[in-house]
Tab-separated table of C-alpha atoms in Angstrom:
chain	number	residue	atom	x	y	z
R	542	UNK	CA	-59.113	17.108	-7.234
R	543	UNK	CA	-59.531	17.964	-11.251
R	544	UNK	CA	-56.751	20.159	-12.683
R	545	UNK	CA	-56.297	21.912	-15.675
R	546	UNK	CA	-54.764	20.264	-18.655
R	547	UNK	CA	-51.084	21.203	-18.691
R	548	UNK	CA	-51.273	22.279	-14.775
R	549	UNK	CA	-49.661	20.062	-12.547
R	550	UNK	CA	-51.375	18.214	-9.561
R	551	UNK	CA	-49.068	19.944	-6.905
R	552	UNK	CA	-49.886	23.139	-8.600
R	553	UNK	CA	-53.354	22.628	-8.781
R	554	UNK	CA	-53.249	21.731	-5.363
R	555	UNK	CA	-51.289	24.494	-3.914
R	556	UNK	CA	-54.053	26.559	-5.454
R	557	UNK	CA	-57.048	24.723	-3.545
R	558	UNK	CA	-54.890	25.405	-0.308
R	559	UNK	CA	-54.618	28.675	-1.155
R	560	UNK	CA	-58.096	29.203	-1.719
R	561	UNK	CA	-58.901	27.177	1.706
R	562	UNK	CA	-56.810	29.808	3.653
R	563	UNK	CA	-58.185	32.447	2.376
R	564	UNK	CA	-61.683	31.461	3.010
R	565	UNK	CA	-60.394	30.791	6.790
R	566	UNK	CA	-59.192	33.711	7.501
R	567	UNK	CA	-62.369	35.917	6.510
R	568	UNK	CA	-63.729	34.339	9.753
R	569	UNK	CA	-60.358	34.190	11.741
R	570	UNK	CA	-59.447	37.871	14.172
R	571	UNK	CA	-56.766	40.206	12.042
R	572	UNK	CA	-53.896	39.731	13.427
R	573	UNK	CA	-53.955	35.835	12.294
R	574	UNK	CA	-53.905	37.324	8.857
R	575	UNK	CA	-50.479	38.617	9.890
R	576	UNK	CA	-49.116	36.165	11.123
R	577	UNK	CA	-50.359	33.400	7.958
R	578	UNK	CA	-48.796	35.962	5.603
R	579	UNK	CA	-45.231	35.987	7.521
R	580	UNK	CA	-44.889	32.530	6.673
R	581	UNK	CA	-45.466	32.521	3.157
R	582	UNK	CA	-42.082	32.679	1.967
R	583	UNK	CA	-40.616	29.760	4.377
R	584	UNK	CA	-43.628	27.419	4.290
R	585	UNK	CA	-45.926	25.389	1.841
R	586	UNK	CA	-49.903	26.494	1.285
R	587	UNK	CA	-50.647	23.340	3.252
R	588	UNK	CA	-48.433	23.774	6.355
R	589	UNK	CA	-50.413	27.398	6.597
R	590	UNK	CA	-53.655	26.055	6.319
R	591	UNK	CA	-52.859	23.109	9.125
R	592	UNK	CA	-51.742	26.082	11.229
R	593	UNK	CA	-55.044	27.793	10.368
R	594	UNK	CA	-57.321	25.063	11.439
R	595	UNK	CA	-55.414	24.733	14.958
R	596	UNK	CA	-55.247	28.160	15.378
R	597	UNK	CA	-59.482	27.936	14.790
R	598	UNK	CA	-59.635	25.667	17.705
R	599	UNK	CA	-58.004	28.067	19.849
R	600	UNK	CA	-59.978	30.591	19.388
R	601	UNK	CA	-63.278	28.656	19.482
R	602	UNK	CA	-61.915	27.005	23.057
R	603	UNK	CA	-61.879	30.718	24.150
R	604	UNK	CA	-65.022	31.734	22.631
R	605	UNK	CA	-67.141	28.055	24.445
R	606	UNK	CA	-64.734	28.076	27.472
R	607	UNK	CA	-63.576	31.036	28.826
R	608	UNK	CA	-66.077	33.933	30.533
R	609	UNK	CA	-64.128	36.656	28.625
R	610	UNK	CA	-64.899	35.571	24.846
R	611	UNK	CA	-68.229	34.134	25.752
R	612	UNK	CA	-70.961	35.278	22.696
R	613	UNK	CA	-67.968	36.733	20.466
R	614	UNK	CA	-67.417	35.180	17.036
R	615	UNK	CA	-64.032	34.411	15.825
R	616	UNK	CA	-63.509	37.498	13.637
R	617	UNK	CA	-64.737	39.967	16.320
R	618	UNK	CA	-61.850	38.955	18.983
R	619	UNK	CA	-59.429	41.699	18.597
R	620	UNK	CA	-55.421	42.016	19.493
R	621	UNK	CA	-56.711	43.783	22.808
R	622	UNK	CA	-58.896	40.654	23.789
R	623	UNK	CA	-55.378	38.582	22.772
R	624	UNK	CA	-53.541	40.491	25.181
R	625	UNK	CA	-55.983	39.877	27.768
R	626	UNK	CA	-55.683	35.798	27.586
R	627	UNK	CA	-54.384	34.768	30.680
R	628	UNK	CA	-51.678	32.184	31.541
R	629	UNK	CA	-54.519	29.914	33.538
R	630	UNK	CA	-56.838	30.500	30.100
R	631	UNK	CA	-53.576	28.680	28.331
R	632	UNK	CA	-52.849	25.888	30.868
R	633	UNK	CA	-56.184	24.790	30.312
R	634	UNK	CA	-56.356	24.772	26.800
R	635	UNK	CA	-54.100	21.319	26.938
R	636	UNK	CA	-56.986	19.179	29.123
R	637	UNK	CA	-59.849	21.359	26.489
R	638	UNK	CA	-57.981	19.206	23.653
R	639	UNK	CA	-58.892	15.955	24.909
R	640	UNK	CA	-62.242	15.905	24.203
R	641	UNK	CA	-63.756	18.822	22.758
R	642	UNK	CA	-66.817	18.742	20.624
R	643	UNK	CA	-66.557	20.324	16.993
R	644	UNK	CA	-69.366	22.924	16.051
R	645	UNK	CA	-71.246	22.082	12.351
R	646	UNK	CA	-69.220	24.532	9.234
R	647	UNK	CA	-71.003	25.050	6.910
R	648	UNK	CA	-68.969	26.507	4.571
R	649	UNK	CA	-66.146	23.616	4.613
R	650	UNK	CA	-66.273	20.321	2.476
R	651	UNK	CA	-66.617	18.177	5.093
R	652	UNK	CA	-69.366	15.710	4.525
R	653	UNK	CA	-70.165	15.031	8.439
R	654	UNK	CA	-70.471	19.071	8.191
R	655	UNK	CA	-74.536	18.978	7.094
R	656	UNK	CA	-76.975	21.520	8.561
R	657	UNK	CA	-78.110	18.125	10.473
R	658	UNK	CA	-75.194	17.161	11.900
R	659	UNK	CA	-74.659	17.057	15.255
R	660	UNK	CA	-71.564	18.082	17.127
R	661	UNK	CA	-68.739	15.722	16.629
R	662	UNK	CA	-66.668	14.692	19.172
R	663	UNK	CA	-63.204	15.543	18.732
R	664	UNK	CA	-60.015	13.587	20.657
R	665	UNK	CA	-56.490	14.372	20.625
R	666	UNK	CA	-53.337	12.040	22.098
R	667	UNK	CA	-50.182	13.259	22.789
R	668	UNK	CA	-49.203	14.111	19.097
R	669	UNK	CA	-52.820	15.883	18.611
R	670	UNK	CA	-51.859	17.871	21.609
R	671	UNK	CA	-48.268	18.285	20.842
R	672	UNK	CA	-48.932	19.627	17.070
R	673	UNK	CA	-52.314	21.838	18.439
R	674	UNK	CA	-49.644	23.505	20.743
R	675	UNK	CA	-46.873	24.137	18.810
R	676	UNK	CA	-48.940	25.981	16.283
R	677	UNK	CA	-50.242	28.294	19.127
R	678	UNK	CA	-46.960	28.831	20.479
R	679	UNK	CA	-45.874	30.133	16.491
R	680	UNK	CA	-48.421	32.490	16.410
R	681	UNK	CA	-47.372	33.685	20.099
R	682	UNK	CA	-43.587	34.375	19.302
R	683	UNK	CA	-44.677	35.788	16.206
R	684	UNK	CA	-47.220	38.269	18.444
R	685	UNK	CA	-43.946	38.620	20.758
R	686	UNK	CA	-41.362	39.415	17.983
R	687	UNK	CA	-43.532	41.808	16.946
R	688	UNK	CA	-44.201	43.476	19.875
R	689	UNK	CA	-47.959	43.363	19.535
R	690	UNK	CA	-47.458	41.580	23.349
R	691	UNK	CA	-45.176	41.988	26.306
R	692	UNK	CA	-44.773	38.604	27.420
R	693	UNK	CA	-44.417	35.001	25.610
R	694	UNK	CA	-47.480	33.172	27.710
R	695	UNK	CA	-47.550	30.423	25.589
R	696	UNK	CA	-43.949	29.196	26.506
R	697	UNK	CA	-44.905	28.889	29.658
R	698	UNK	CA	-47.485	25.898	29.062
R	699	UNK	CA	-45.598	22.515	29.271
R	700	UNK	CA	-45.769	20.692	26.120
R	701	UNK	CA	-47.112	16.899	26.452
R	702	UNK	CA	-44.610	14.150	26.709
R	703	UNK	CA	-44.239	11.718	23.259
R	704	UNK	CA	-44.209	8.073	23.797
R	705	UNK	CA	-42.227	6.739	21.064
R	706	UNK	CA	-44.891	4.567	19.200
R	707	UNK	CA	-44.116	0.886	17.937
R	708	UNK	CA	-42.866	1.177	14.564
R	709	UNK	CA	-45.597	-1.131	12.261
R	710	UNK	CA	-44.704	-2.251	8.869
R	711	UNK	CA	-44.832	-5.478	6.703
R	712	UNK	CA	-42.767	-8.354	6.618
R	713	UNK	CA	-41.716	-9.614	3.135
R	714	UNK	CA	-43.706	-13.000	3.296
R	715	UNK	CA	-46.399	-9.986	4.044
R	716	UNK	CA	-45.854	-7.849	1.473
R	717	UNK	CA	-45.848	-10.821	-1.360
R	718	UNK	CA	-49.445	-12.041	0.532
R	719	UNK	CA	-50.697	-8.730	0.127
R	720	UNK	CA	-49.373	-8.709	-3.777
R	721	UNK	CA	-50.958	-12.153	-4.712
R	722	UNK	CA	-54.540	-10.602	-2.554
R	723	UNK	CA	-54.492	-8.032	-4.798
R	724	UNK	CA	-53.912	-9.939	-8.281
R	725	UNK	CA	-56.452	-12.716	-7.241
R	726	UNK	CA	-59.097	-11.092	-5.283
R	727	UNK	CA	-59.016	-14.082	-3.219
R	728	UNK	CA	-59.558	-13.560	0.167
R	729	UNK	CA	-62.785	-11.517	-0.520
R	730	UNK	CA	-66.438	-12.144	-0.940
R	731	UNK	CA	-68.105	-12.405	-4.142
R	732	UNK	CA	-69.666	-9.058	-4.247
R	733	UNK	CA	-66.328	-7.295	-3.252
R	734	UNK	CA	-64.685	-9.890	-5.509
R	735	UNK	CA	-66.175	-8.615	-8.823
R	736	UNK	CA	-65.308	-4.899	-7.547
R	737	UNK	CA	-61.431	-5.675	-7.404
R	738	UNK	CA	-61.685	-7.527	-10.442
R	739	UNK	CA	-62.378	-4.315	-11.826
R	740	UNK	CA	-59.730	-2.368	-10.004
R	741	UNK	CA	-57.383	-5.498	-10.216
R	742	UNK	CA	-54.371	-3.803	-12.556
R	743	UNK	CA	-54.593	-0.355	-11.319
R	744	UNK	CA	-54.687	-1.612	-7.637
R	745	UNK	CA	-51.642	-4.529	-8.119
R	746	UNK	CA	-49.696	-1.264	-9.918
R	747	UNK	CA	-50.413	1.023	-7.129
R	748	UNK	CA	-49.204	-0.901	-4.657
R	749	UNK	CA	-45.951	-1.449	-6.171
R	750	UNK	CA	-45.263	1.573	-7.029
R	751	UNK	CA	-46.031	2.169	-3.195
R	752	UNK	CA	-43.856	-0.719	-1.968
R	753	UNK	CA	-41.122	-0.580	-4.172
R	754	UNK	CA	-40.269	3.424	-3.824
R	755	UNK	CA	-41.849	4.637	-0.948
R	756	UNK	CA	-43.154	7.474	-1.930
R	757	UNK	CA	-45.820	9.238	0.037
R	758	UNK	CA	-49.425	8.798	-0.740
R	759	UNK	CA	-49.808	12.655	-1.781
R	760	UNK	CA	-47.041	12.227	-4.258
R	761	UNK	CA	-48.501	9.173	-5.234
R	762	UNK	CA	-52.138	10.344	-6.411
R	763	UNK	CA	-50.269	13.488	-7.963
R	764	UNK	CA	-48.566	11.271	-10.665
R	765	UNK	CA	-49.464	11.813	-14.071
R	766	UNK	CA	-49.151	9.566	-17.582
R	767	UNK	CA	-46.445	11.860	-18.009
R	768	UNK	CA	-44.004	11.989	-15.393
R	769	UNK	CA	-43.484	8.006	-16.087
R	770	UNK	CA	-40.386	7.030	-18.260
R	771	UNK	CA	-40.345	3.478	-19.388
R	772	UNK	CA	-37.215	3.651	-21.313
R	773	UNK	CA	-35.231	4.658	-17.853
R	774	UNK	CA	-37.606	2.741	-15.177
R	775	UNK	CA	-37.722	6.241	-13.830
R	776	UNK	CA	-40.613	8.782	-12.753
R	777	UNK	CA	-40.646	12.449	-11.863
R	778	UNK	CA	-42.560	13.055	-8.501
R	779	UNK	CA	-43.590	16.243	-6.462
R	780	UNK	CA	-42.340	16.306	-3.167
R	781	UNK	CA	-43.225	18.098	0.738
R	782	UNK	CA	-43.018	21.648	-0.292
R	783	UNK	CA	-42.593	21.289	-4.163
R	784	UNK	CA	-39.228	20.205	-4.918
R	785	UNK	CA	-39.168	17.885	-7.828
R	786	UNK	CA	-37.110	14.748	-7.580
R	787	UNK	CA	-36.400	11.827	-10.463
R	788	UNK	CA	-36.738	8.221	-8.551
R	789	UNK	CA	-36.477	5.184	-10.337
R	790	UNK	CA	-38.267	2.001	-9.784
R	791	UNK	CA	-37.529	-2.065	-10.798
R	792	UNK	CA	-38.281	-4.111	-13.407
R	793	UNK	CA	-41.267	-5.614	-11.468
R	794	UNK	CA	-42.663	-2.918	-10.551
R	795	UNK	CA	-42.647	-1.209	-14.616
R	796	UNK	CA	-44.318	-4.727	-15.409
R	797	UNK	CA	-46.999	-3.963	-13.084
R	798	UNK	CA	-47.307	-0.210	-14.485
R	799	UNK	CA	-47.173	-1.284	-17.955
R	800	UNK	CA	-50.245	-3.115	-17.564
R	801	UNK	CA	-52.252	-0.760	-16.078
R	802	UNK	CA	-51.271	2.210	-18.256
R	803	UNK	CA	-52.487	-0.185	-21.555
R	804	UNK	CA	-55.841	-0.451	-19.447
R	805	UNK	CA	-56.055	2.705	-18.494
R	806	UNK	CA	-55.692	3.926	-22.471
R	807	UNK	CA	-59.060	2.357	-22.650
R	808	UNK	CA	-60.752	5.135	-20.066
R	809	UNK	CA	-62.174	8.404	-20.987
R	810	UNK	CA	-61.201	10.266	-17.995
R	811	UNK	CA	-63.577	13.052	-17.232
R	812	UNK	CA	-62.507	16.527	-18.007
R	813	UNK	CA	-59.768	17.964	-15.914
R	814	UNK	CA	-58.581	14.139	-15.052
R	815	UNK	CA	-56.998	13.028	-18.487
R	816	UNK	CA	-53.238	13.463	-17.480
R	817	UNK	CA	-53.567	11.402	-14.027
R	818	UNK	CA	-52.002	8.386	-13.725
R	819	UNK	CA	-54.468	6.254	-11.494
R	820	UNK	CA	-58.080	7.010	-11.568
R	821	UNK	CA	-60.925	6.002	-9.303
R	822	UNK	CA	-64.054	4.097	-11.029
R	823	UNK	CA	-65.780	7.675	-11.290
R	824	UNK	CA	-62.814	8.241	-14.050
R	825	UNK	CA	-61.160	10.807	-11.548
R	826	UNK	CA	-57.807	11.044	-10.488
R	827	UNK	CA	-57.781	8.881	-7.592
R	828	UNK	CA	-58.025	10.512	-3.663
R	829	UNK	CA	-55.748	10.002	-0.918
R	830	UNK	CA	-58.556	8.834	1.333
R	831	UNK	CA	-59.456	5.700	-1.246
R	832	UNK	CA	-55.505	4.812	-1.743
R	833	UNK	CA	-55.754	4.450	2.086
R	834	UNK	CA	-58.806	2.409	2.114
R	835	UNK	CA	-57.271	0.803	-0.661
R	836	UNK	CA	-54.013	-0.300	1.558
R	837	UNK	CA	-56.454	-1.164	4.497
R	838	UNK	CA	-58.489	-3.188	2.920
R	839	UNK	CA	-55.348	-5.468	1.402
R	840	UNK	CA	-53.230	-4.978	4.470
R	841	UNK	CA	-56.052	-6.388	6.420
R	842	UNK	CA	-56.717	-9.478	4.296
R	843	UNK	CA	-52.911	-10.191	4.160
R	844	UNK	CA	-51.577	-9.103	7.479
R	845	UNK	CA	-54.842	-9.856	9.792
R	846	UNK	CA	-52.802	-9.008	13.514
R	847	UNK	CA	-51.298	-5.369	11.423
R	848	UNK	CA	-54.961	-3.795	11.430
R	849	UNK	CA	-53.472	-0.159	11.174
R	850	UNK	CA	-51.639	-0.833	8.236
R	851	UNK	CA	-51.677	2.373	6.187
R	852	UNK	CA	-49.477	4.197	3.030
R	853	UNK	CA	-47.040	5.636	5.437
R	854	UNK	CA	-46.538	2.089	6.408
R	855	UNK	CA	-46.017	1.111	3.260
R	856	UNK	CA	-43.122	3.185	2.735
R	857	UNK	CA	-41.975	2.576	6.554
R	858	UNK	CA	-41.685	-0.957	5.185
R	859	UNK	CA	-39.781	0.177	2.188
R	860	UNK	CA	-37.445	2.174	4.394
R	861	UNK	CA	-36.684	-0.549	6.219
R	862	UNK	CA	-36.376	-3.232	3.786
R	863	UNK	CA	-33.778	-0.970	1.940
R	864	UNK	CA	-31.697	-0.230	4.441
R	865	UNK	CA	-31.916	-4.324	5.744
R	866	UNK	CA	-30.045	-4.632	2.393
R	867	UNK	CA	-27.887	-1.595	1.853
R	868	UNK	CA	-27.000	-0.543	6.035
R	869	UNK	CA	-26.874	3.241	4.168
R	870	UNK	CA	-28.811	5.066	5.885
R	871	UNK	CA	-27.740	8.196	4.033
R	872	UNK	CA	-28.897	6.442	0.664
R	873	UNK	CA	-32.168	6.227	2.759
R	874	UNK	CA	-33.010	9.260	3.128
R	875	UNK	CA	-31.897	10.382	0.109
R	876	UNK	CA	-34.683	8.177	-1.787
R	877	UNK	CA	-37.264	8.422	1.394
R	878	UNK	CA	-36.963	12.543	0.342
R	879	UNK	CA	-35.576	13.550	4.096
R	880	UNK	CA	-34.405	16.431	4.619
R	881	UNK	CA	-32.855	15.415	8.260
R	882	UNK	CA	-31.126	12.305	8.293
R	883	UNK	CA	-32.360	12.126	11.536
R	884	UNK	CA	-35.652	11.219	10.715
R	885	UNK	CA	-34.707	8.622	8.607
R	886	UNK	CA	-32.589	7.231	11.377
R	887	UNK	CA	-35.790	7.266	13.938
R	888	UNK	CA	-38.549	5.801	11.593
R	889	UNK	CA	-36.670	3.396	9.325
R	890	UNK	CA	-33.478	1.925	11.082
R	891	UNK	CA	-34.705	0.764	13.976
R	892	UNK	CA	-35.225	-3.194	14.418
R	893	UNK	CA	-36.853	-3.153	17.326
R	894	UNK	CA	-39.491	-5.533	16.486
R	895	UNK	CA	-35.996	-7.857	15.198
R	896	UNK	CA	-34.410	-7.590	18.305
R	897	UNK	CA	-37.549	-9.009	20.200
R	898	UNK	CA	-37.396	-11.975	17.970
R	899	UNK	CA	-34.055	-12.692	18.666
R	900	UNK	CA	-34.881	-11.803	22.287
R	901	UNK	CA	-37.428	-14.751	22.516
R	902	UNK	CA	-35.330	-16.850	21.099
R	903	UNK	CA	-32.342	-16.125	23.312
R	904	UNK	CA	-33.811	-17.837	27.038
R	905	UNK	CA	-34.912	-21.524	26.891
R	906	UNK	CA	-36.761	-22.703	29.897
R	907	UNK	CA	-35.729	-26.498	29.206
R	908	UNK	CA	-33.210	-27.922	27.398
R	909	UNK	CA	-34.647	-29.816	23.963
């Protein structure tokens, strides 16, 4: 995503969002207007468009499943037809999320979203489900606090059980691996060995800066030349919902930096990319979806059995490593950029995968 010259990324960012939701909701019935603009002042531009595209889904389960809404378009369906959604229209909704198959837009940036593409098919787990449902039941006690309906339907549909999910990060033998992959190209082909020797510093940097402050991927790619401060080891990042935070990062990790930035002096970044810090081979600011490919494709070579390895993992393993050596896990989530110590407390501190280590080791069927 280019942004102006003096504009910051999260700025320029918040300004695509905005322009996103607005495009959504000249196709979405009025009252979703409403409720979009109620949140403004308590939410970011992204949280409203995430709530936009669920609430989409809704409304295009009614208009392909239910009798009622059958031939209506999304911006015809009026409060009246909202009132008239029945509690057996809702409980269904749930199993509709499962599989559902996704319509062709034409006006959205997908690229599977081509006048000759077919329907995709669409499947939601528990926390598809679980986030899907919470955003209708928003919009319905914001319809019921506003007395634009009598009764709160919505809470009346159970919300699907979450199954805590194995927490998957790197090991530290892992993390070095993955390191040493990334300096020597090693463990690839030939033909994908001459790519990385072109990405070699800016990919070895990235990953560091990754793995040794755990940022999140979006605050990553939003980093320009300069928020970086050499003289302190420290870095001025962006956070969720645009609260700007000083971290500070090691020695090893400004070595790594260092390099890259004198390489990256040497690339004429295209026009509304100059101030980024990492940059793609187009010479654009590098995208979230090729940092992650990035991380899989290194993760994979170093950690073969951890396929799903991705940049939240990354900074899961940070998480953890830091509070293996500190036990504060108030300093945690202090640097992780919590809010709810909480969180920290579920994602980070548990050693689950320890504890089954020591487990095994614990019961000997024979004596040595």
């Amino acid at each position: 995503m280019p942004s102006q010259p003096g504009i910051p990324y999260a700025k320029a960012a918040a300004k695509r969002h905005t322009e996103l939701i607005r495009a959504l909701l000249r196709e979405m019935p009025a009252i979703v207007g409403d409720f979009i603009f109620s949140l403004e002042d308590q939410s970011a531009a992204l949280t409203r468009l995430a709530y936009l595209y669920d609430l989409r889904v809704f409304f295009d389960y009614l208009i392909h499943e239910t009798p009622a809404f059958a031939g209506k378009t999304r911006v015809a369906i009026s409060l009246a037809d909202i009132r008239a959604i029945t509690l057996s229209n809702l409980e269904r909704y749930p199993n509709y999320l499962t599989l559902y198959y996704k319509q062709p837009d034409f006006n959205s940036r997908n690229p599977h979203d081509t006048p000759l593409a077919p329907e995709r098919a669409i499947e939601n787990a528990e926390h598809g489900k679980m986030r899907k449902l919470c955003a209708l039941r928003s919009f319905y006690n914001y319809l019921f606090k506003n007395k634009y309906i009598e009764g709160n339907l919505a809470e009346l549909v159970s919300l699907p059980r979450l199954h805590d999910k194995a927490i998957l990060r790197l090991e530290p033998d892992e993390v070095a691996r993955m390191l040493d992959l990334a300096e020597s190209g090693e463990a690839f082909g030939e033909r994908q060995k001459k790519y990385t020797e072109r990405t070699r510093g800016r990919d070895v940097a990235l990953l560091s800066l990754l793995l040794g402050t755990g940022i999140r991927v979006s605050e990553c790619v939003g980093l320009n030349l300069y928020d970086m401060n050499f003289e302190e080891n420290a870095f001025l990042v962006t956070r969720k919902g645009g609260k700007e935070m000083i971290l500070y990062f090691s020695d090893e990790v400004a070595g790594a930096l260092l390099r890259y930035i004198k390489e990256r002096k040497g690339i004429k970044a295209l026009e509304g990319h100059e101030d980024a810090l990492f940059l793609s081979l187009q010479r654009r600011r590098i995208t979230q979806r090729a940092v992650e490919n990035l991380v899989k494709k290194y993760a994979a070579a170093a950690a073969p059995l951890k396929r799903k390895i991705s940049p939240h993992k990354l900074r899961s393993t940070y998480g953890t490593e830091l509070y293996r050596s500190t036990g504060d896990i108030y300093l945690v989530a202090d640097v992780l950029g919590h809010a709810d110590v909480n969180t920290t407390r579920k994602h980070y501190a548990a050693m689950s995968e320890e504890n089954r280590r020591k487990a095994a080791k614990a019961v000997k069927l024979r004596e040595d």
